[in-house]
C-alpha cells in the first residue's frame, strides 16, 4: 500500500521488484489519509509507504512494525499548468498569494499530504474563503488531470504526482515560506515477515538518481 507520491517510481521499478521477489508485486496506490483509514478499518498488506507521521502513528498502534520503518523519499509541493499555458510567477509568497486571488480556477486534493498542507496554507494567508470558492477539491487522484480537461487553470500537488500526468507543465516548487517537505517512509505490517524483503527491494529502487527523475529527493 503506497502513497501516490511514489507512484511513478514504483511503476518504473516494477520489473526489478518482481525479479527480486520472484513474483508480481501488487501496489495499491492512494493518498496517505485514505490508506490510513483503510488500514485502521482492518485492511492489510505486506508493507506500507506513507508519510513518516502516519508510519509513526500506525507503528505506535502496533499495526506497522516500527522497527522496520525507514525514510524513502522527500517530496515538495509544486504548481502546474496545462502544456503551452503561461507560467505564472510563484517566486515569492506574495506573488503566490496574488496568483491565488487572481486565477479563475484551481485544483488541489482533499486527502493527500499536499492538499492538507495547501488547505492550511490558504488559511494562513487569509484567503481560504476566496480560494475555495473557485477551487476544485478532488477527493483523491492526480490534480493535474483537471488541467488537461480544462476545468482548472492551475493545480497543486506533490511534484512527483504532477509529473504523472501528460499534457501539463510544472511551473516549479512553491516558494520558501509557502512550502513543506514531506517525508515518505516505509514499514512492514506487524506479523508480515514477507514484507521485509519487499521493503528492502523498494529501498534499493529509491536511488538518488531514480528519485530525482521522479521529482523526489533522497532522505538525509
GROMACS .gro file of C-alpha atoms in nm, residues 5-201:
model
  197
    5UNK     CA    1   0.376   1.038  -0.437
    6UNK     CA    2   0.583   0.729  -0.519
    7UNK     CA    3   0.353   0.604  -0.796
    8UNK     CA    4   0.591   0.685  -1.080
    9UNK     CA    5   0.897   0.543  -0.912
   10UNK     CA    6   0.720   0.220  -0.816
   11UNK     CA    7   0.581   0.179  -1.168
   12UNK     CA    8   0.926   0.206  -1.324
   13UNK     CA    9   1.079  -0.016  -1.056
   14UNK     CA   10   0.814  -0.286  -1.100
   15UNK     CA   11   1.024  -0.519  -1.321
   16UNK     CA   12   1.317  -0.502  -1.078
   17UNK     CA   13   1.088  -0.559  -0.780
   18UNK     CA   14   0.922  -0.855  -0.948
   19UNK     CA   15   1.259  -1.006  -1.036
   20UNK     CA   16   1.397  -0.956  -0.686
   21UNK     CA   17   1.096  -1.117  -0.520
   22UNK     CA   18   1.023  -1.391  -0.773
   23UNK     CA   19   0.667  -1.283  -0.840
   24UNK     CA   20   0.447  -0.991  -0.929
   25UNK     CA   21   0.435  -0.712  -0.672
   26UNK     CA   22   0.088  -0.565  -0.636
   27UNK     CA   23   0.081  -0.197  -0.542
   28UNK     CA   24  -0.232  -0.032  -0.404
   29UNK     CA   25  -0.199   0.344  -0.458
   30UNK     CA   26  -0.399   0.606  -0.268
   31UNK     CA   27  -0.340   0.920  -0.058
   32UNK     CA   28  -0.192   0.862   0.287
   33UNK     CA   29  -0.507   0.972   0.470
   34UNK     CA   30  -0.718   0.728   0.265
   35UNK     CA   31  -0.476   0.443   0.326
   36UNK     CA   32  -0.460   0.522   0.699
   37UNK     CA   33  -0.838   0.496   0.723
   38UNK     CA   34  -0.847   0.168   0.533
   39UNK     CA   35  -0.567   0.021   0.743
   40UNK     CA   36  -0.738   0.121   1.066
   41UNK     CA   37  -1.055  -0.040   0.930
   42UNK     CA   38  -0.867  -0.369   0.902
   43UNK     CA   39  -0.708  -0.382   0.555
   44UNK     CA   40  -0.360  -0.529   0.547
   45UNK     CA   41  -0.068  -0.577   0.310
   46UNK     CA   42   0.298  -0.678   0.343
   47UNK     CA   43   0.432  -0.323   0.361
   48UNK     CA   44   0.315   0.037   0.351
   49UNK     CA   45   0.467   0.361   0.223
   50UNK     CA   46   0.306   0.661   0.390
   51UNK     CA   47   0.405   0.992   0.540
   52UNK     CA   48   0.655   0.950   0.821
   53UNK     CA   49   0.391   1.077   1.064
   54UNK     CA   50   0.141   0.812   0.954
   55UNK     CA   51   0.403   0.537   0.977
   56UNK     CA   52   0.489   0.651   1.329
   57UNK     CA   53   0.124   0.661   1.434
   58UNK     CA   54   0.042   0.318   1.295
   59UNK     CA   55   0.359   0.178   1.449
   60UNK     CA   56   0.254   0.315   1.789
   61UNK     CA   57  -0.073   0.127   1.742
   62UNK     CA   58   0.123  -0.193   1.665
   63UNK     CA   59  -0.029  -0.212   1.318
   64UNK     CA   60   0.304  -0.147   1.145
   65UNK     CA   61   0.634  -0.281   1.271
   66UNK     CA   62   0.814   0.034   1.380
   67UNK     CA   63   1.148  -0.149   1.392
   68UNK     CA   64   1.137  -0.180   1.013
   69UNK     CA   65   1.048   0.186   0.943
   70UNK     CA   66   1.285   0.373   0.714
   71UNK     CA   67   1.266   0.703   0.523
   72UNK     CA   68   1.249   0.653   0.147
   73UNK     CA   69   1.193   0.995  -0.010
   74UNK     CA   70   1.147   1.366   0.048
   75UNK     CA   71   0.890   1.550  -0.159
   76UNK     CA   72   0.796   1.913  -0.223
   77UNK     CA   73   0.468   2.066  -0.332
   78UNK     CA   74   0.458   2.221  -0.677
   79UNK     CA   75   0.230   2.406  -0.916
   80UNK     CA   76   0.146   2.304  -1.273
   81UNK     CA   77  -0.035   2.447  -1.573
   82UNK     CA   78  -0.162   2.295  -1.895
   83UNK     CA   79   0.110   2.246  -2.155
   84UNK     CA   80   0.160   2.567  -2.352
   85UNK     CA   81  -0.005   2.793  -2.093
   86UNK     CA   82   0.191   3.088  -1.950
   87UNK     CA   83   0.390   3.015  -1.637
   88UNK     CA   84   0.279   3.240  -1.351
   89UNK     CA   85   0.518   3.399  -1.106
   90UNK     CA   86   0.544   3.193  -0.785
   91UNK     CA   87   0.889   3.315  -0.683
   92UNK     CA   88   0.769   3.464  -0.353
   93UNK     CA   89   0.486   3.411  -0.108
   94UNK     CA   90   0.335   3.747  -0.209
   95UNK     CA   91   0.344   3.650  -0.576
   96UNK     CA   92   0.177   3.318  -0.498
   97UNK     CA   93  -0.092   3.495  -0.293
   98UNK     CA   94  -0.165   3.736  -0.579
   99UNK     CA   95  -0.192   3.443  -0.820
  100UNK     CA   96  -0.432   3.254  -0.595
  101UNK     CA   97  -0.658   3.557  -0.576
  102UNK     CA   98  -0.642   3.633  -0.949
  103UNK     CA   99  -0.663   3.287  -1.106
  104UNK     CA  100  -1.014   3.186  -1.223
  105UNK     CA  101  -0.993   2.819  -1.119
  106UNK     CA  102  -0.753   2.586  -0.939
  107UNK     CA  103  -0.738   2.229  -0.815
  108UNK     CA  104  -0.598   2.055  -0.510
  109UNK     CA  105  -0.656   1.722  -0.339
  110UNK     CA  106  -0.851   1.680  -0.019
  111UNK     CA  107  -0.687   1.363   0.117
  112UNK     CA  108  -0.326   1.391   0.003
  113UNK     CA  109  -0.042   1.534   0.209
  114UNK     CA  110  -0.008   1.823  -0.037
  115UNK     CA  111  -0.378   1.906  -0.022
  116UNK     CA  112  -0.385   1.904   0.357
  117UNK     CA  113  -0.086   2.139   0.355
  118UNK     CA  114  -0.242   2.363   0.088
  119UNK     CA  115  -0.567   2.395   0.282
  120UNK     CA  116  -0.366   2.512   0.581
  121UNK     CA  117  -0.157   2.746   0.365
  122UNK     CA  118  -0.452   2.940   0.229
  123UNK     CA  119  -0.587   2.970   0.583
  124UNK     CA  120  -0.255   3.119   0.697
  125UNK     CA  121  -0.256   3.356   0.400
  126UNK     CA  122  -0.605   3.471   0.495
  127UNK     CA  123  -0.758   3.384   0.159
  128UNK     CA  124  -0.923   3.047   0.223
  129UNK     CA  125  -1.277   3.164   0.150
  130UNK     CA  126  -1.182   3.334  -0.177
  131UNK     CA  127  -0.971   3.042  -0.298
  132UNK     CA  128  -1.214   2.767  -0.200
  133UNK     CA  129  -1.499   2.950  -0.371
  134UNK     CA  130  -1.334   2.875  -0.707
  135UNK     CA  131  -1.136   2.562  -0.623
  136UNK     CA  132  -1.195   2.209  -0.747
  137UNK     CA  133  -1.108   1.991  -0.449
  138UNK     CA  134  -1.080   1.630  -0.561
  139UNK     CA  135  -1.117   1.353  -0.302
  140UNK     CA  136  -0.804   1.178  -0.431
  141UNK     CA  137  -0.609   1.117  -0.752
  142UNK     CA  138  -0.399   1.345  -0.970
  143UNK     CA  139  -0.495   1.713  -0.962
  144UNK     CA  140  -0.320   1.789  -1.293
  145UNK     CA  141  -0.582   1.587  -1.480
  146UNK     CA  142  -0.811   1.888  -1.426
  147UNK     CA  143  -0.564   2.099  -1.624
  148UNK     CA  144  -0.581   1.867  -1.923
  149UNK     CA  145  -0.962   1.863  -1.912
  150UNK     CA  146  -0.968   2.243  -1.897
  151UNK     CA  147  -1.152   2.252  -1.565
  152UNK     CA  148  -0.869   2.424  -1.377
  153UNK     CA  149  -0.606   2.682  -1.471
  154UNK     CA  150  -0.350   2.574  -1.210
  155UNK     CA  151  -0.305   2.262  -0.999
  156UNK     CA  152  -0.119   2.194  -0.675
  157UNK     CA  153   0.023   1.862  -0.563
  158UNK     CA  154   0.346   1.684  -0.482
  159UNK     CA  155   0.578   1.745  -0.778
  160UNK     CA  156   0.617   1.370  -0.825
  161UNK     CA  157   0.240   1.337  -0.862
  162UNK     CA  158   0.212   1.627  -1.106
  163UNK     CA  159   0.476   1.454  -1.321
  164UNK     CA  160   0.248   1.153  -1.364
  165UNK     CA  161   0.006   1.345  -1.587
  166UNK     CA  162   0.095   1.402  -1.955
  167UNK     CA  163  -0.002   1.726  -2.123
  168UNK     CA  164   0.097   1.958  -1.839
  169UNK     CA  165   0.398   2.166  -1.743
  170UNK     CA  166   0.535   2.206  -1.394
  171UNK     CA  167   0.598   2.572  -1.312
  172UNK     CA  168   0.809   2.481  -1.010
  173UNK     CA  169   0.807   2.417  -0.640
  174UNK     CA  170   0.622   2.656  -0.413
  175UNK     CA  171   0.847   2.926  -0.265
  176UNK     CA  172   1.006   2.905   0.077
  177UNK     CA  173   0.757   3.030   0.331
  178UNK     CA  174   0.479   2.854   0.141
  179UNK     CA  175   0.645   2.515   0.113
  180UNK     CA  176   0.663   2.193   0.307
  181UNK     CA  177   0.889   1.893   0.269
  182UNK     CA  178   0.700   1.569   0.317
  183UNK     CA  179   0.898   1.267   0.431
  184UNK     CA  180   0.764   0.939   0.297
  185UNK     CA  181   0.865   0.630   0.488
  186UNK     CA  182   0.812   0.259   0.450
  187UNK     CA  183   0.745  -0.010   0.708
  188UNK     CA  184   0.624  -0.367   0.713
  189UNK     CA  185   0.295  -0.465   0.868
  190UNK     CA  186   0.324  -0.634   1.205
  191UNK     CA  187   0.329  -1.009   1.158
  192UNK     CA  188   0.409  -0.988   0.786
  193UNK     CA  189   0.762  -1.132   0.752
  194UNK     CA  190   0.735  -1.129   0.372
  195UNK     CA  191   0.726  -0.752   0.391
  196UNK     CA  192   1.093  -0.727   0.489
  197UNK     CA  193   1.220  -0.846   0.150
  198UNK     CA  194   0.968  -0.627  -0.029
  199UNK     CA  195   1.067  -0.319   0.168
  200UNK     CA  196   1.436  -0.390   0.108
  201UNK     CA  197   1.371  -0.413  -0.267
   0.00000   0.00000   0.00000
